[in-house]
Amino acid sequence: MRIISYYILLIILFVSCTTTKAIIEHPITFNDERKILTLEYLENRYGLVQDTPQIIPKMIVLHWTVIPTFEKSFEAFDPATLPNWRPDIKDVSGLNVSSQFMVDRDGSIYRLLPETTMARHVIGLNHCAIGVENVGGTDELPLTKAQLKSNIWLVRYLKEKYNIDYLIGHYEYTLFENHPLWLEKDAGYRTKKTDPGSDFMFEVRKAVKDLDFKELPENTPEN
């Protein structure tokens, strides 16, 4: 009986220490207009002529929205076309920005798009990148511990599901300019990014070190 009780205790401890997360389906609008704009983006920016807006994930890119709530962040991504509040990139494509996932400040994980559908979230790499947006990211609303835990869980989930080579913060994207994955045709089309912060990336990378992501290229980002 003592042996049985010991093993039951071990099982209880294992279950209690195992973190599980639920992915909440909360899709943004992906109508015919968004599909056409996505296919045009793939062709015009990357030279990829496809019948469907599918990607083969090779990278996870972590972001922050710099918007204080999930509702407002979702509202920004939901329309198919790019709103006027992004004049810096509106002339490149009418396709609105988006990501496959969004993590709220309480750690809730929302799936906005299928993981293998292209989202516009990182210049040069959208054709192979899964984006994870985190609500907030300002000095007044820094990313939370709950978001950190959810990002770590989500990275593990995606790495197990797909043959993903790289984990990067948005601020690191220009390191790939001379890499085979980089397909952006316009040498002048760049935006400077700081998300999701180097401290946040350090903590995520430390927690998933065992997943053996590839080292980032040593290209120097443009200012």
XYZ file of N, CA and C in Angstrom, residues 78-174:
291
model
N -8.373 43.706 -37.116
C -9.517 43.031 -37.720
C -9.836 43.445 -39.159
N -9.810 44.727 -39.521
C -10.155 45.087 -40.911
C -9.173 44.490 -41.916
N -9.676 44.179 -43.089
C -8.816 43.589 -44.126
C -7.811 44.589 -44.680
N -8.209 45.863 -44.735
C -7.341 46.880 -45.329
C -6.681 47.729 -44.260
N -5.528 48.260 -44.617
C -4.716 49.035 -43.694
C -5.378 50.373 -43.389
N -5.604 50.694 -42.105
C -6.232 51.963 -41.763
C -5.265 53.134 -41.904
N -5.792 54.315 -41.844
C -4.998 55.528 -42.063
C -3.978 55.792 -40.967
N -4.132 55.122 -39.804
C -3.189 55.391 -38.728
C -1.835 54.727 -38.924
N -1.601 54.076 -40.074
C -0.262 53.555 -40.399
C 0.231 54.154 -41.708
N 0.362 55.486 -41.786
C 0.766 56.121 -43.044
C 2.188 55.772 -43.472
N 3.017 55.306 -42.531
C 4.400 54.981 -42.877
C 4.510 53.770 -43.789
N 3.479 52.894 -43.795
C 3.563 51.702 -44.636
C 2.364 51.529 -45.559
N 1.452 52.497 -45.593
C 0.226 52.313 -46.371
C 0.469 52.241 -47.874
N 1.578 52.834 -48.367
C 1.837 52.827 -49.805
C 2.483 51.539 -50.294
N 2.924 50.712 -49.373
C 3.574 49.461 -49.761
C 2.542 48.403 -50.117
N 1.473 48.315 -49.355
C 0.382 47.375 -49.622
C -0.831 47.814 -48.840
N -2.013 47.539 -49.390
C -3.240 47.858 -48.677
C -3.594 46.832 -47.621
N -2.857 45.726 -47.553
C -3.134 44.668 -46.587
C -2.885 45.160 -45.165
N -3.844 44.956 -44.287
C -3.692 45.383 -42.906
C -2.696 44.493 -42.161
N -2.102 45.054 -41.120
C -1.208 44.279 -40.265
C -2.030 43.294 -39.447
N -1.374 42.224 -39.010
C -2.050 41.204 -38.214
C -1.001 40.261 -37.649
N -1.452 39.221 -36.985
C -0.575 38.148 -36.517
C -1.429 36.911 -36.335
N -0.771 35.787 -36.187
C -1.527 34.553 -35.987
C -2.058 34.435 -34.553
N -1.311 35.017 -33.591
C -1.703 34.921 -32.181
C -1.633 36.274 -31.508
N -2.430 36.425 -30.445
C -2.339 37.579 -29.569
C -2.463 37.099 -28.123
N -1.600 37.619 -27.266
C -1.603 37.244 -25.853
C -2.033 38.454 -25.030
N -3.135 38.299 -24.298
C -3.657 39.393 -23.479
C -2.813 39.540 -22.218
N -3.051 40.602 -21.471
C -2.224 40.923 -20.316
C -2.395 39.920 -19.177
N -3.507 39.189 -19.163
C -3.704 38.149 -18.154
C -3.150 36.804 -18.602
N -2.509 36.778 -19.774
C -1.929 35.537 -20.279
C -2.819 34.750 -21.213
N -4.051 35.187 -21.417
C -4.941 34.480 -22.339
C -4.368 34.503 -23.755
N -4.403 33.357 -24.424
C -3.851 33.218 -25.764
C -5.000 33.123 -26.766
N -4.987 34.026 -27.735
C -6.023 34.050 -28.770
C -5.396 33.737 -30.126
N -6.064 32.857 -30.883
C -5.638 32.577 -32.246
C -6.472 33.443 -33.184
N -5.784 34.346 -33.899
C -6.456 35.275 -34.796
C -6.539 34.748 -36.220
N -5.567 33.939 -36.599
C -5.496 33.338 -37.931
C -4.983 31.911 -37.793
N -5.305 31.041 -38.747
C -4.657 29.732 -38.752
C -3.135 29.893 -38.784
N -2.445 29.014 -38.136
C -0.994 29.152 -37.981
C -0.237 29.168 -39.296
N -0.798 28.548 -40.323
C -0.111 28.475 -41.617
C -0.721 29.418 -42.662
N -1.502 30.401 -42.195
C -1.984 31.466 -43.078
C -1.123 32.695 -42.872
N -0.682 33.325 -43.970
C 0.219 34.466 -43.837
C -0.444 35.641 -43.145
N 0.262 36.214 -42.188
C -0.120 37.464 -41.538
C 0.962 38.495 -41.818
N 0.570 39.751 -41.895
C 1.538 40.823 -42.149
C 2.011 41.402 -40.808
N 3.187 40.972 -40.366
C 3.684 41.424 -39.069
C 5.184 41.663 -39.034
N 5.918 41.231 -40.073
C 7.368 41.412 -40.046
C 7.886 41.531 -41.482
N 8.540 42.628 -41.787
C 9.053 42.870 -43.139
C 10.034 41.769 -43.546
N 9.883 41.293 -44.779
C 10.841 40.353 -45.352
C 10.649 38.902 -45.013
N 9.826 38.619 -43.985
C 9.779 37.259 -43.443
C 8.372 36.718 -43.217
N 7.357 37.478 -43.611
C 5.980 37.031 -43.373
C 5.677 35.674 -44.004
N 6.377 35.352 -45.071
C 6.125 34.108 -45.801
C 6.537 32.870 -45.014
N 7.261 33.053 -43.902
C 7.738 31.887 -43.148
C 7.620 32.089 -41.639
N 6.923 33.149 -41.199
C 6.937 33.514 -39.785
C 5.554 33.476 -39.154
N 5.479 32.907 -37.964
C 4.286 32.969 -37.134
C 4.472 34.110 -36.149
N 3.513 35.034 -36.133
C 3.602 36.198 -35.265
C 2.804 36.024 -33.986
N 3.401 36.479 -32.880
C 2.738 36.467 -31.575
C 2.748 37.894 -31.034
N 1.590 38.521 -31.010
C 1.462 39.877 -30.483
C 1.097 39.824 -29.000
N 1.709 40.724 -28.223
C 1.402 40.845 -26.805
C 0.774 42.208 -26.543
N -0.377 42.210 -25.882
C -1.085 43.449 -25.618
C -0.281 44.314 -24.646
N -0.130 45.585 -24.990
C 0.641 46.499 -24.156
C 2.049 46.678 -24.697
N 2.978 46.970 -23.778
C 4.355 47.155 -24.182
C 4.848 48.579 -24.039
N 4.082 49.424 -23.360
C 4.513 50.792 -23.110
C 5.158 50.880 -21.727
N 5.762 52.042 -21.419
C 6.323 52.241 -20.082
C 5.240 52.128 -19.015
N 4.050 52.602 -19.328
C 2.946 52.542 -18.383
C 2.356 51.142 -18.278
N 2.434 50.372 -19.357
C 1.872 49.015 -19.384
C 2.909 48.033 -19.919
N 3.961 47.764 -19.138
C 4.952 46.789 -19.587
C 4.350 45.395 -19.669
N 4.965 44.532 -20.473
C 4.467 43.166 -20.593
C 4.517 42.476 -19.234
N 3.571 41.584 -19.006
C 3.371 40.992 -17.685
C 4.033 39.621 -17.556
N 4.140 39.153 -16.310
C 4.656 37.803 -16.060
C 3.735 36.751 -16.674
N 2.430 37.023 -16.638
C 1.475 36.093 -17.247
C 1.703 35.990 -18.748
N 1.996 37.101 -19.394
C 2.300 37.084 -20.825
C 3.592 36.330 -21.095
N 4.583 36.532 -20.252
C 5.842 35.811 -20.408
C 5.615 34.303 -20.354
N 4.873 33.847 -19.360
C 4.595 32.411 -19.226
C 3.837 31.879 -20.446
N 2.885 32.657 -20.944
C 2.105 32.208 -22.101
C 2.940 32.186 -23.368
N 3.836 33.147 -23.526
C 4.735 33.137 -24.686
C 5.647 31.922 -24.659
N 6.150 31.595 -23.502
C 7.007 30.416 -23.363
C 6.227 29.156 -23.730
N 5.013 29.052 -23.215
C 4.183 27.885 -23.535
C 3.887 27.823 -25.027
N 3.546 28.965 -25.619
C 3.174 29.002 -27.031
C 4.361 28.672 -27.924
N 5.540 29.164 -27.577
C 6.742 28.825 -28.339
C 6.966 27.319 -28.316
N 6.804 26.704 -27.167
C 6.973 25.250 -27.062
C 5.922 24.514 -27.901
N 4.702 24.980 -27.832
C 3.608 24.379 -28.603
C 3.906 24.428 -30.100
N 4.352 25.575 -30.586
C 4.608 25.747 -32.018
C 5.847 24.975 -32.464
N 6.862 24.956 -31.631
C 8.088 24.228 -31.975
C 7.822 22.730 -32.092
N 6.955 22.224 -31.223
C 6.609 20.803 -31.268
C 5.774 20.473 -32.505
N 4.978 21.441 -32.948
C 4.037 21.204 -34.043
C 4.679 21.385 -35.419
N 5.657 22.309 -35.521
C 6.254 22.642 -36.812
C 7.785 22.563 -36.737
N 8.383 22.456 -37.902
C 9.845 22.411 -37.995
C 10.403 23.838 -38.009
N 10.333 24.489 -36.862
C 10.712 25.892 -36.738
C 12.176 26.004 -36.324
N 12.914 26.855 -37.033
C 14.354 27.007 -36.794
C 14.705 28.186 -35.903
N 13.922 29.271 -35.984
C 14.331 30.516 -35.328
C 13.233 31.073 -34.427
N 13.675 31.674 -33.327
C 12.825 32.441 -32.428
C 13.431 33.832 -32.321
N 12.668 34.876 -32.709
C 13.227 36.216 -32.697
C 12.235 37.220 -32.101
N 12.780 38.331 -31.628
C 11.969 39.497 -31.321
C 11.860 40.345 -32.567
N 10.788 41.098 -32.692
C 10.580 41.914 -33.886
C 11.782 42.824 -34.152
N 12.399 43.314 -33.105
C 13.532 44.232 -33.255
C 14.749 43.576 -33.916
N 14.733 42.264 -34.033
C 15.871 41.532 -34.594
C 15.683 41.153 -36.066
N 14.588 41.576 -36.683
C 14.245 41.052 -38.008
C 15.267 41.395 -39.078
N 15.923 42.568 -38.992
C 16.871 42.951 -40.049
C 18.159 42.136 -39.997
